[in-house]
mmCIF file of C-alpha atoms and ligand atoms in Angstrom:
data_model
loop_
_atom_site.group_PDB
_atom_site.id
_atom_site.type_symbol
_atom_site.label_atom_id
_atom_site.label_comp_id
_atom_site.label_asym_id
_atom_site.label_seq_id
_atom_site.Cartn_x
_atom_site.Cartn_y
_atom_site.Cartn_z
ATOM 1 C CA MET I 1 -5.256 -9.386 5.599
ATOM 2 C CA GLY I 2 -2.704 -11.202 7.252
ATOM 3 C CA ARG I 3 -0.564 -9.444 10.442
ATOM 4 C CA VAL I 4 1.130 -6.303 10.060
ATOM 5 C CA LEU I 5 4.494 -6.019 9.025
ATOM 6 C CA ILE I 6 5.536 -2.710 8.624
ATOM 7 C CA PRO I 7 2.776 -0.311 10.015
ATOM 8 C CA ARG I 8 2.031 2.996 8.910
ATOM 9 C CA GLU I 9 3.804 4.850 11.484
ATOM 10 C CA GLU I 10 6.934 3.235 10.898
ATOM 11 C CA ILE I 11 6.480 3.821 6.578
ATOM 12 C CA ALA I 12 6.061 7.564 7.123
ATOM 13 C CA ALA I 13 9.302 8.351 9.709
ATOM 14 C CA ARG I 14 11.512 5.908 7.558
ATOM 15 C CA THR I 15 10.408 7.964 4.289
ATOM 16 C CA SER I 16 11.010 11.059 5.893
ATOM 17 C CA GLU I 17 14.377 9.728 6.969
ATOM 18 C CA LEU I 18 15.339 8.712 3.673
ATOM 19 C CA GLY I 19 13.884 11.980 2.272
ATOM 20 C CA ARG I 20 16.126 13.811 4.906
ATOM 21 C CA ALA I 21 19.085 11.461 3.484
ATOM 22 C CA ILE I 22 18.411 12.334 -0.529
ATOM 23 C CA GLY I 23 17.483 16.087 0.001
ATOM 24 C CA HIS I 24 21.434 16.166 1.340
ATOM 25 C CA ASP I 25 23.004 13.786 -1.091
ATOM 26 C CA LEU I 26 21.654 16.172 -3.777
ATOM 27 C CA ALA I 27 21.347 19.925 -2.243
ATOM 28 C CA GLY I 28 21.101 22.591 -4.654
ATOM 29 C CA ARG I 29 20.846 20.005 -7.513
ATOM 30 C CA ASN I 30 17.223 19.258 -9.132
ATOM 31 C CA PRO I 31 16.690 15.676 -8.728
ATOM 32 C CA LEU I 32 14.712 13.370 -11.023
ATOM 33 C CA LEU I 33 12.651 10.474 -8.922
ATOM 34 C CA VAL I 34 11.995 7.816 -11.670
ATOM 35 C CA GLY I 35 9.419 5.765 -10.056
ATOM 36 C CA VAL I 36 8.637 2.108 -11.687
ATOM 37 C CA LEU I 37 4.892 1.152 -12.415
ATOM 38 C CA LYS I 38 2.969 0.100 -10.450
ATOM 39 C CA GLY I 39 4.130 -0.829 -6.792
ATOM 40 C CA ALA I 40 6.278 1.931 -6.321
ATOM 41 C CA VAL I 41 3.450 4.646 -6.693
ATOM 42 C CA LEU I 42 2.479 5.284 -2.924
ATOM 43 C CA PHE I 43 5.823 5.008 -2.061
ATOM 44 C CA MET I 44 6.945 7.950 -4.305
ATOM 45 C CA ALA I 45 4.308 9.519 -3.678
ATOM 46 C CA ASP I 46 4.840 9.995 -0.174
ATOM 47 C CA LEU I 47 8.792 10.215 -0.975
ATOM 48 C CA ILE I 48 8.932 13.427 -2.739
ATOM 49 C CA ARG I 49 7.360 14.805 -0.218
ATOM 50 C CA ALA I 50 9.658 14.126 2.115
ATOM 51 C CA ILE I 51 13.021 15.489 0.202
ATOM 52 C CA PRO I 52 13.746 19.346 0.790
ATOM 53 C CA ALA I 53 14.408 20.358 -2.651
ATOM 54 C CA SER I 54 12.703 20.878 -5.589
ATOM 55 C CA ILE I 55 12.081 17.697 -7.648
ATOM 56 C CA ALA I 56 10.836 16.093 -10.715
ATOM 57 C CA MET I 57 9.100 13.391 -11.625
ATOM 58 C CA ASP I 58 8.650 10.472 -14.418
ATOM 59 C CA PHE I 59 7.922 6.991 -14.288
ATOM 60 C CA MET I 60 8.080 3.809 -16.001
ATOM 61 C CA ALA I 61 6.678 0.153 -16.026
ATOM 62 C CA VAL I 62 8.581 -2.873 -16.943
ATOM 63 C CA SER I 63 7.042 -6.508 -16.681
ATOM 64 C CA SER I 64 8.998 -9.796 -15.980
ATOM 65 C CA TYR I 65 7.712 -12.600 -19.475
ATOM 66 C CA GLY I 66 6.415 -14.772 -16.549
ATOM 67 C CA ALA I 67 8.104 -16.562 -13.997
ATOM 68 C CA ARG I 68 10.165 -19.044 -15.908
ATOM 69 C CA ALA I 69 11.436 -16.344 -17.738
ATOM 70 C CA ARG I 70 11.897 -14.090 -15.160
ATOM 71 C CA SER I 71 14.483 -16.928 -13.595
ATOM 72 C CA SER I 72 16.307 -16.273 -16.685
ATOM 73 C CA GLY I 73 16.683 -12.352 -16.907
ATOM 74 C CA ALA I 74 14.141 -11.203 -19.004
ATOM 75 C CA VAL I 75 13.062 -7.956 -18.056
ATOM 76 C CA ARG I 76 10.978 -5.829 -20.620
ATOM 77 C CA LEU I 77 10.192 -2.035 -20.489
ATOM 78 C CA THR I 78 6.493 -1.830 -21.284
ATOM 79 C CA ALA I 79 6.421 2.131 -20.099
ATOM 80 C CA ASP I 80 8.721 4.640 -20.942
ATOM 81 C CA LEU I 81 9.958 7.790 -20.085
ATOM 82 C CA SER I 82 8.433 10.862 -20.917
ATOM 83 C CA VAL I 83 11.703 13.043 -20.858
ATOM 84 C CA SER I 84 15.385 12.352 -21.569
ATOM 85 C CA ILE I 85 17.510 11.991 -18.286
ATOM 86 C CA GLU I 86 20.516 12.693 -20.090
ATOM 87 C CA GLY I 87 22.554 15.207 -17.578
ATOM 88 C CA ARG I 88 20.343 14.639 -14.967
ATOM 89 C CA ASP I 89 20.796 13.285 -11.797
ATOM 90 C CA VAL I 90 18.187 10.790 -11.238
ATOM 91 C CA ILE I 91 16.792 8.588 -8.394
ATOM 92 C CA ILE I 92 15.210 5.335 -9.670
ATOM 93 C CA VAL I 93 12.384 4.761 -6.790
ATOM 94 C CA GLU I 94 11.417 1.043 -6.549
ATOM 95 C CA ASP I 95 8.845 -1.051 -3.824
ATOM 96 C CA ILE I 96 10.569 -4.052 -3.383
ATOM 97 C CA VAL I 97 14.101 -5.221 -4.840
ATOM 98 C CA ASP I 98 13.272 -9.357 -4.771
ATOM 99 C CA SER I 99 16.113 -11.201 -7.153
ATOM 100 C CA GLY I 100 17.584 -8.210 -8.267
ATOM 101 C CA ARG I 101 16.646 -8.710 -11.881
ATOM 102 C CA THR I 102 14.368 -5.650 -12.257
ATOM 103 C CA LEU I 103 16.484 -3.503 -11.189
ATOM 104 C CA ASP I 104 19.525 -4.116 -12.800
ATOM 105 C CA TYR I 105 17.839 -4.186 -15.645
ATOM 106 C CA LEU I 106 17.122 -0.677 -15.425
ATOM 107 C CA ARG I 107 20.491 -0.039 -14.339
ATOM 108 C CA ARG I 108 22.095 -0.767 -17.151
ATOM 109 C CA ASN I 109 18.935 0.699 -19.634
ATOM 110 C CA PHE I 110 19.612 3.772 -17.413
ATOM 111 C CA ALA I 111 23.327 4.231 -17.676
ATOM 112 C CA THR I 112 23.193 4.194 -21.526
ATOM 113 C CA ARG I 113 21.228 7.850 -21.171
ATOM 114 C CA ARG I 114 23.745 9.194 -20.163
ATOM 115 C CA PRO I 115 22.672 10.735 -16.411
ATOM 116 C CA LYS I 116 25.311 13.246 -14.526
ATOM 117 C CA SER I 117 24.375 10.352 -11.504
ATOM 118 C CA LEU I 118 21.892 7.722 -11.053
ATOM 119 C CA ALA I 119 20.939 6.273 -7.392
ATOM 120 C CA VAL I 120 18.735 3.615 -6.592
ATOM 121 C CA CYS I 121 15.794 4.017 -3.457
ATOM 122 C CA VAL I 122 14.064 0.531 -2.552
ATOM 123 C CA LEU I 123 11.585 0.799 0.505
ATOM 124 C CA LEU I 124 12.232 -3.121 1.455
ATOM 125 C CA ASP I 125 14.822 -5.942 0.412
ATOM 126 C CA LYS I 126 14.187 -9.330 0.135
ATOM 127 C CA ILE I 127 17.869 -9.624 0.557
ATOM 128 C CA GLY I 128 17.694 -13.241 0.801
ATOM 129 C CA ARG I 129 16.736 -13.688 -2.386
ATOM 130 C CA ARG I 130 18.968 -12.042 -4.649
ATOM 131 C CA GLU I 131 20.372 -14.031 -7.533
ATOM 132 C CA VAL I 132 21.965 -10.215 -9.240
ATOM 133 C CA ASP I 133 24.122 -8.403 -6.890
ATOM 134 C CA VAL I 134 22.296 -4.986 -7.743
ATOM 135 C CA LYS I 135 23.616 -1.206 -6.105
ATOM 136 C CA LEU I 136 21.124 0.173 -3.565
ATOM 137 C CA ASP I 137 21.697 3.421 -2.433
ATOM 138 C CA TYR I 138 18.945 4.128 -0.325
ATOM 139 C CA VAL I 139 17.578 0.947 1.652
ATOM 140 C CA GLY I 140 13.937 1.658 3.322
ATOM 141 C CA PHE I 141 12.865 -1.637 5.275
ATOM 142 C CA VAL I 142 15.594 -5.695 4.840
ATOM 143 C CA ILE I 143 12.548 -8.320 5.015
ATOM 144 C CA PRO I 144 12.264 -11.731 5.097
ATOM 145 C CA ASP I 145 11.455 -13.656 2.290
ATOM 146 C CA ARG I 146 7.215 -13.525 2.797
ATOM 147 C CA PHE I 147 4.801 -12.512 0.846
ATOM 148 C CA VAL I 148 3.662 -8.615 1.428
ATOM 149 C CA VAL I 149 0.613 -7.046 0.602
ATOM 150 C CA GLY I 150 -0.713 -3.392 1.210
ATOM 151 C CA TYR I 151 0.573 0.039 0.420
ATOM 152 C CA GLY I 152 1.802 -0.853 -2.942
ATOM 153 C CA PHE I 153 1.890 -4.312 -2.995
ATOM 154 C CA ASP I 154 -0.671 -6.281 -4.240
ATOM 155 C CA LEU I 155 -2.300 -9.805 -4.744
ATOM 156 C CA GLY I 156 -3.731 -10.663 -7.918
ATOM 157 C CA GLY I 157 -3.961 -6.516 -8.555
ATOM 158 C CA LEU I 158 -5.509 -5.737 -4.920
ATOM 159 C CA TYR I 159 -4.369 -4.578 -1.515
ATOM 160 C CA ARG I 160 -2.290 -1.772 -3.125
ATOM 161 C CA GLY I 161 -3.984 0.308 -0.844
ATOM 162 C CA LEU I 162 -4.184 -0.933 2.745
ATOM 163 C CA PRO I 163 -1.622 1.980 4.348
ATOM 164 C CA ASP I 164 0.233 -0.893 6.090
ATOM 165 C CA ILE I 165 2.874 -3.389 5.084
ATOM 166 C CA HIS I 166 1.266 -6.761 5.612
ATOM 167 C CA VAL I 167 2.628 -10.277 5.336
ATOM 168 C CA LEU I 168 0.435 -12.748 3.783
ATOM 169 C CA GLU I 169 1.453 -16.580 6.227
ATOM 170 C CA PRO I 170 1.753 -19.628 4.323
ATOM 171 C CA GLY I 171 -1.805 -20.815 4.333
ATOM 172 C CA ALA I 172 -3.125 -18.293 6.034
ATOM 173 C CA PRO I 173 -6.921 -17.421 4.793
ATOM 174 C CA ALA I 174 -6.309 -13.515 2.850
HETATM 175 C C1 PRP N 201 7.979 -5.887 -8.364
HETATM 176 C C2 PRP N 201 8.161 -4.570 -8.105
HETATM 177 C C3 PRP N 201 9.799 -5.353 -8.643
HETATM 178 C C4 PRP N 201 10.505 -6.177 -9.470
HETATM 179 C C5 PRP N 201 11.147 -6.544 -8.260
HETATM 180 O O1 PRP N 201 7.208 -5.851 -9.531
HETATM 181 O O2 PRP N 201 8.176 -4.071 -7.727
HETATM 182 O O3 PRP N 201 9.680 -3.944 -10.166
HETATM 183 O O4 PRP N 201 8.650 -6.919 -8.788
HETATM 184 O O5 PRP N 201 11.409 -8.158 -8.106
HETATM 185 P P1 PRP N 201 12.957 -8.806 -8.546
HETATM 186 O O6 PRP N 201 13.996 -8.086 -7.733
HETATM 187 O O7 PRP N 201 12.921 -10.466 -8.436
HETATM 188 O O8 PRP N 201 13.016 -8.140 -10.171
HETATM 189 P P2 PRP N 201 5.834 -6.420 -10.033
HETATM 190 O O9 PRP N 201 6.178 -6.843 -11.182
HETATM 191 O O10 PRP N 201 5.079 -7.169 -9.055
HETATM 192 O O11 PRP N 201 4.903 -5.655 -10.802
HETATM 193 P P3 PRP N 201 3.756 -4.114 -10.091
HETATM 194 O O12 PRP N 201 5.380 -3.479 -9.244
HETATM 195 O O13 PRP N 201 3.401 -3.749 -10.689
HETATM 196 O O14 PRP N 201 3.255 -4.964 -8.638
#
């Protein structure tokens, strides 16, 4: 399944660092982690265990309207939060930021709900693909423009459960 880009040990070590940083920044508060389905589920599960604080979690789902609509920036909420975030310290947890359109949408959407604070934590940043400038507060790894699978990342819905992050080289057999 392609070569390993980020092995599980590096994911775990970086996730621990991010968890400590979040715990430090939000010490004494009770932040709400919001995972964006589906890719962020594995990262979310590891991150919450790395934060030395009392944490609540919730999830939401978004989708774009396909490739063409995506470039026009259309992002759609397909499953909303189950709790109010008004007055809460909220951290959006994403697996990857690519064009930036999804997180730009989520940041704007969340801001209207009047959280006390809003931060974004992403595992992977494909910075070379950015079309919309979006503020990222915690970043695991900056990666090149390669297709990745494993640790939440899928190809046609599969391979999310691989423990490492692999890169699929163009033309290479999966
Ligand atoms: C991925 C990722 C982000 C989005 C990032 O979701 O989880 O939500 O794309 O891309 P952008 O920065 O260009 O908006 P995907 O549509 O693959 O869904 P999934 O998480 O269910 O795999």
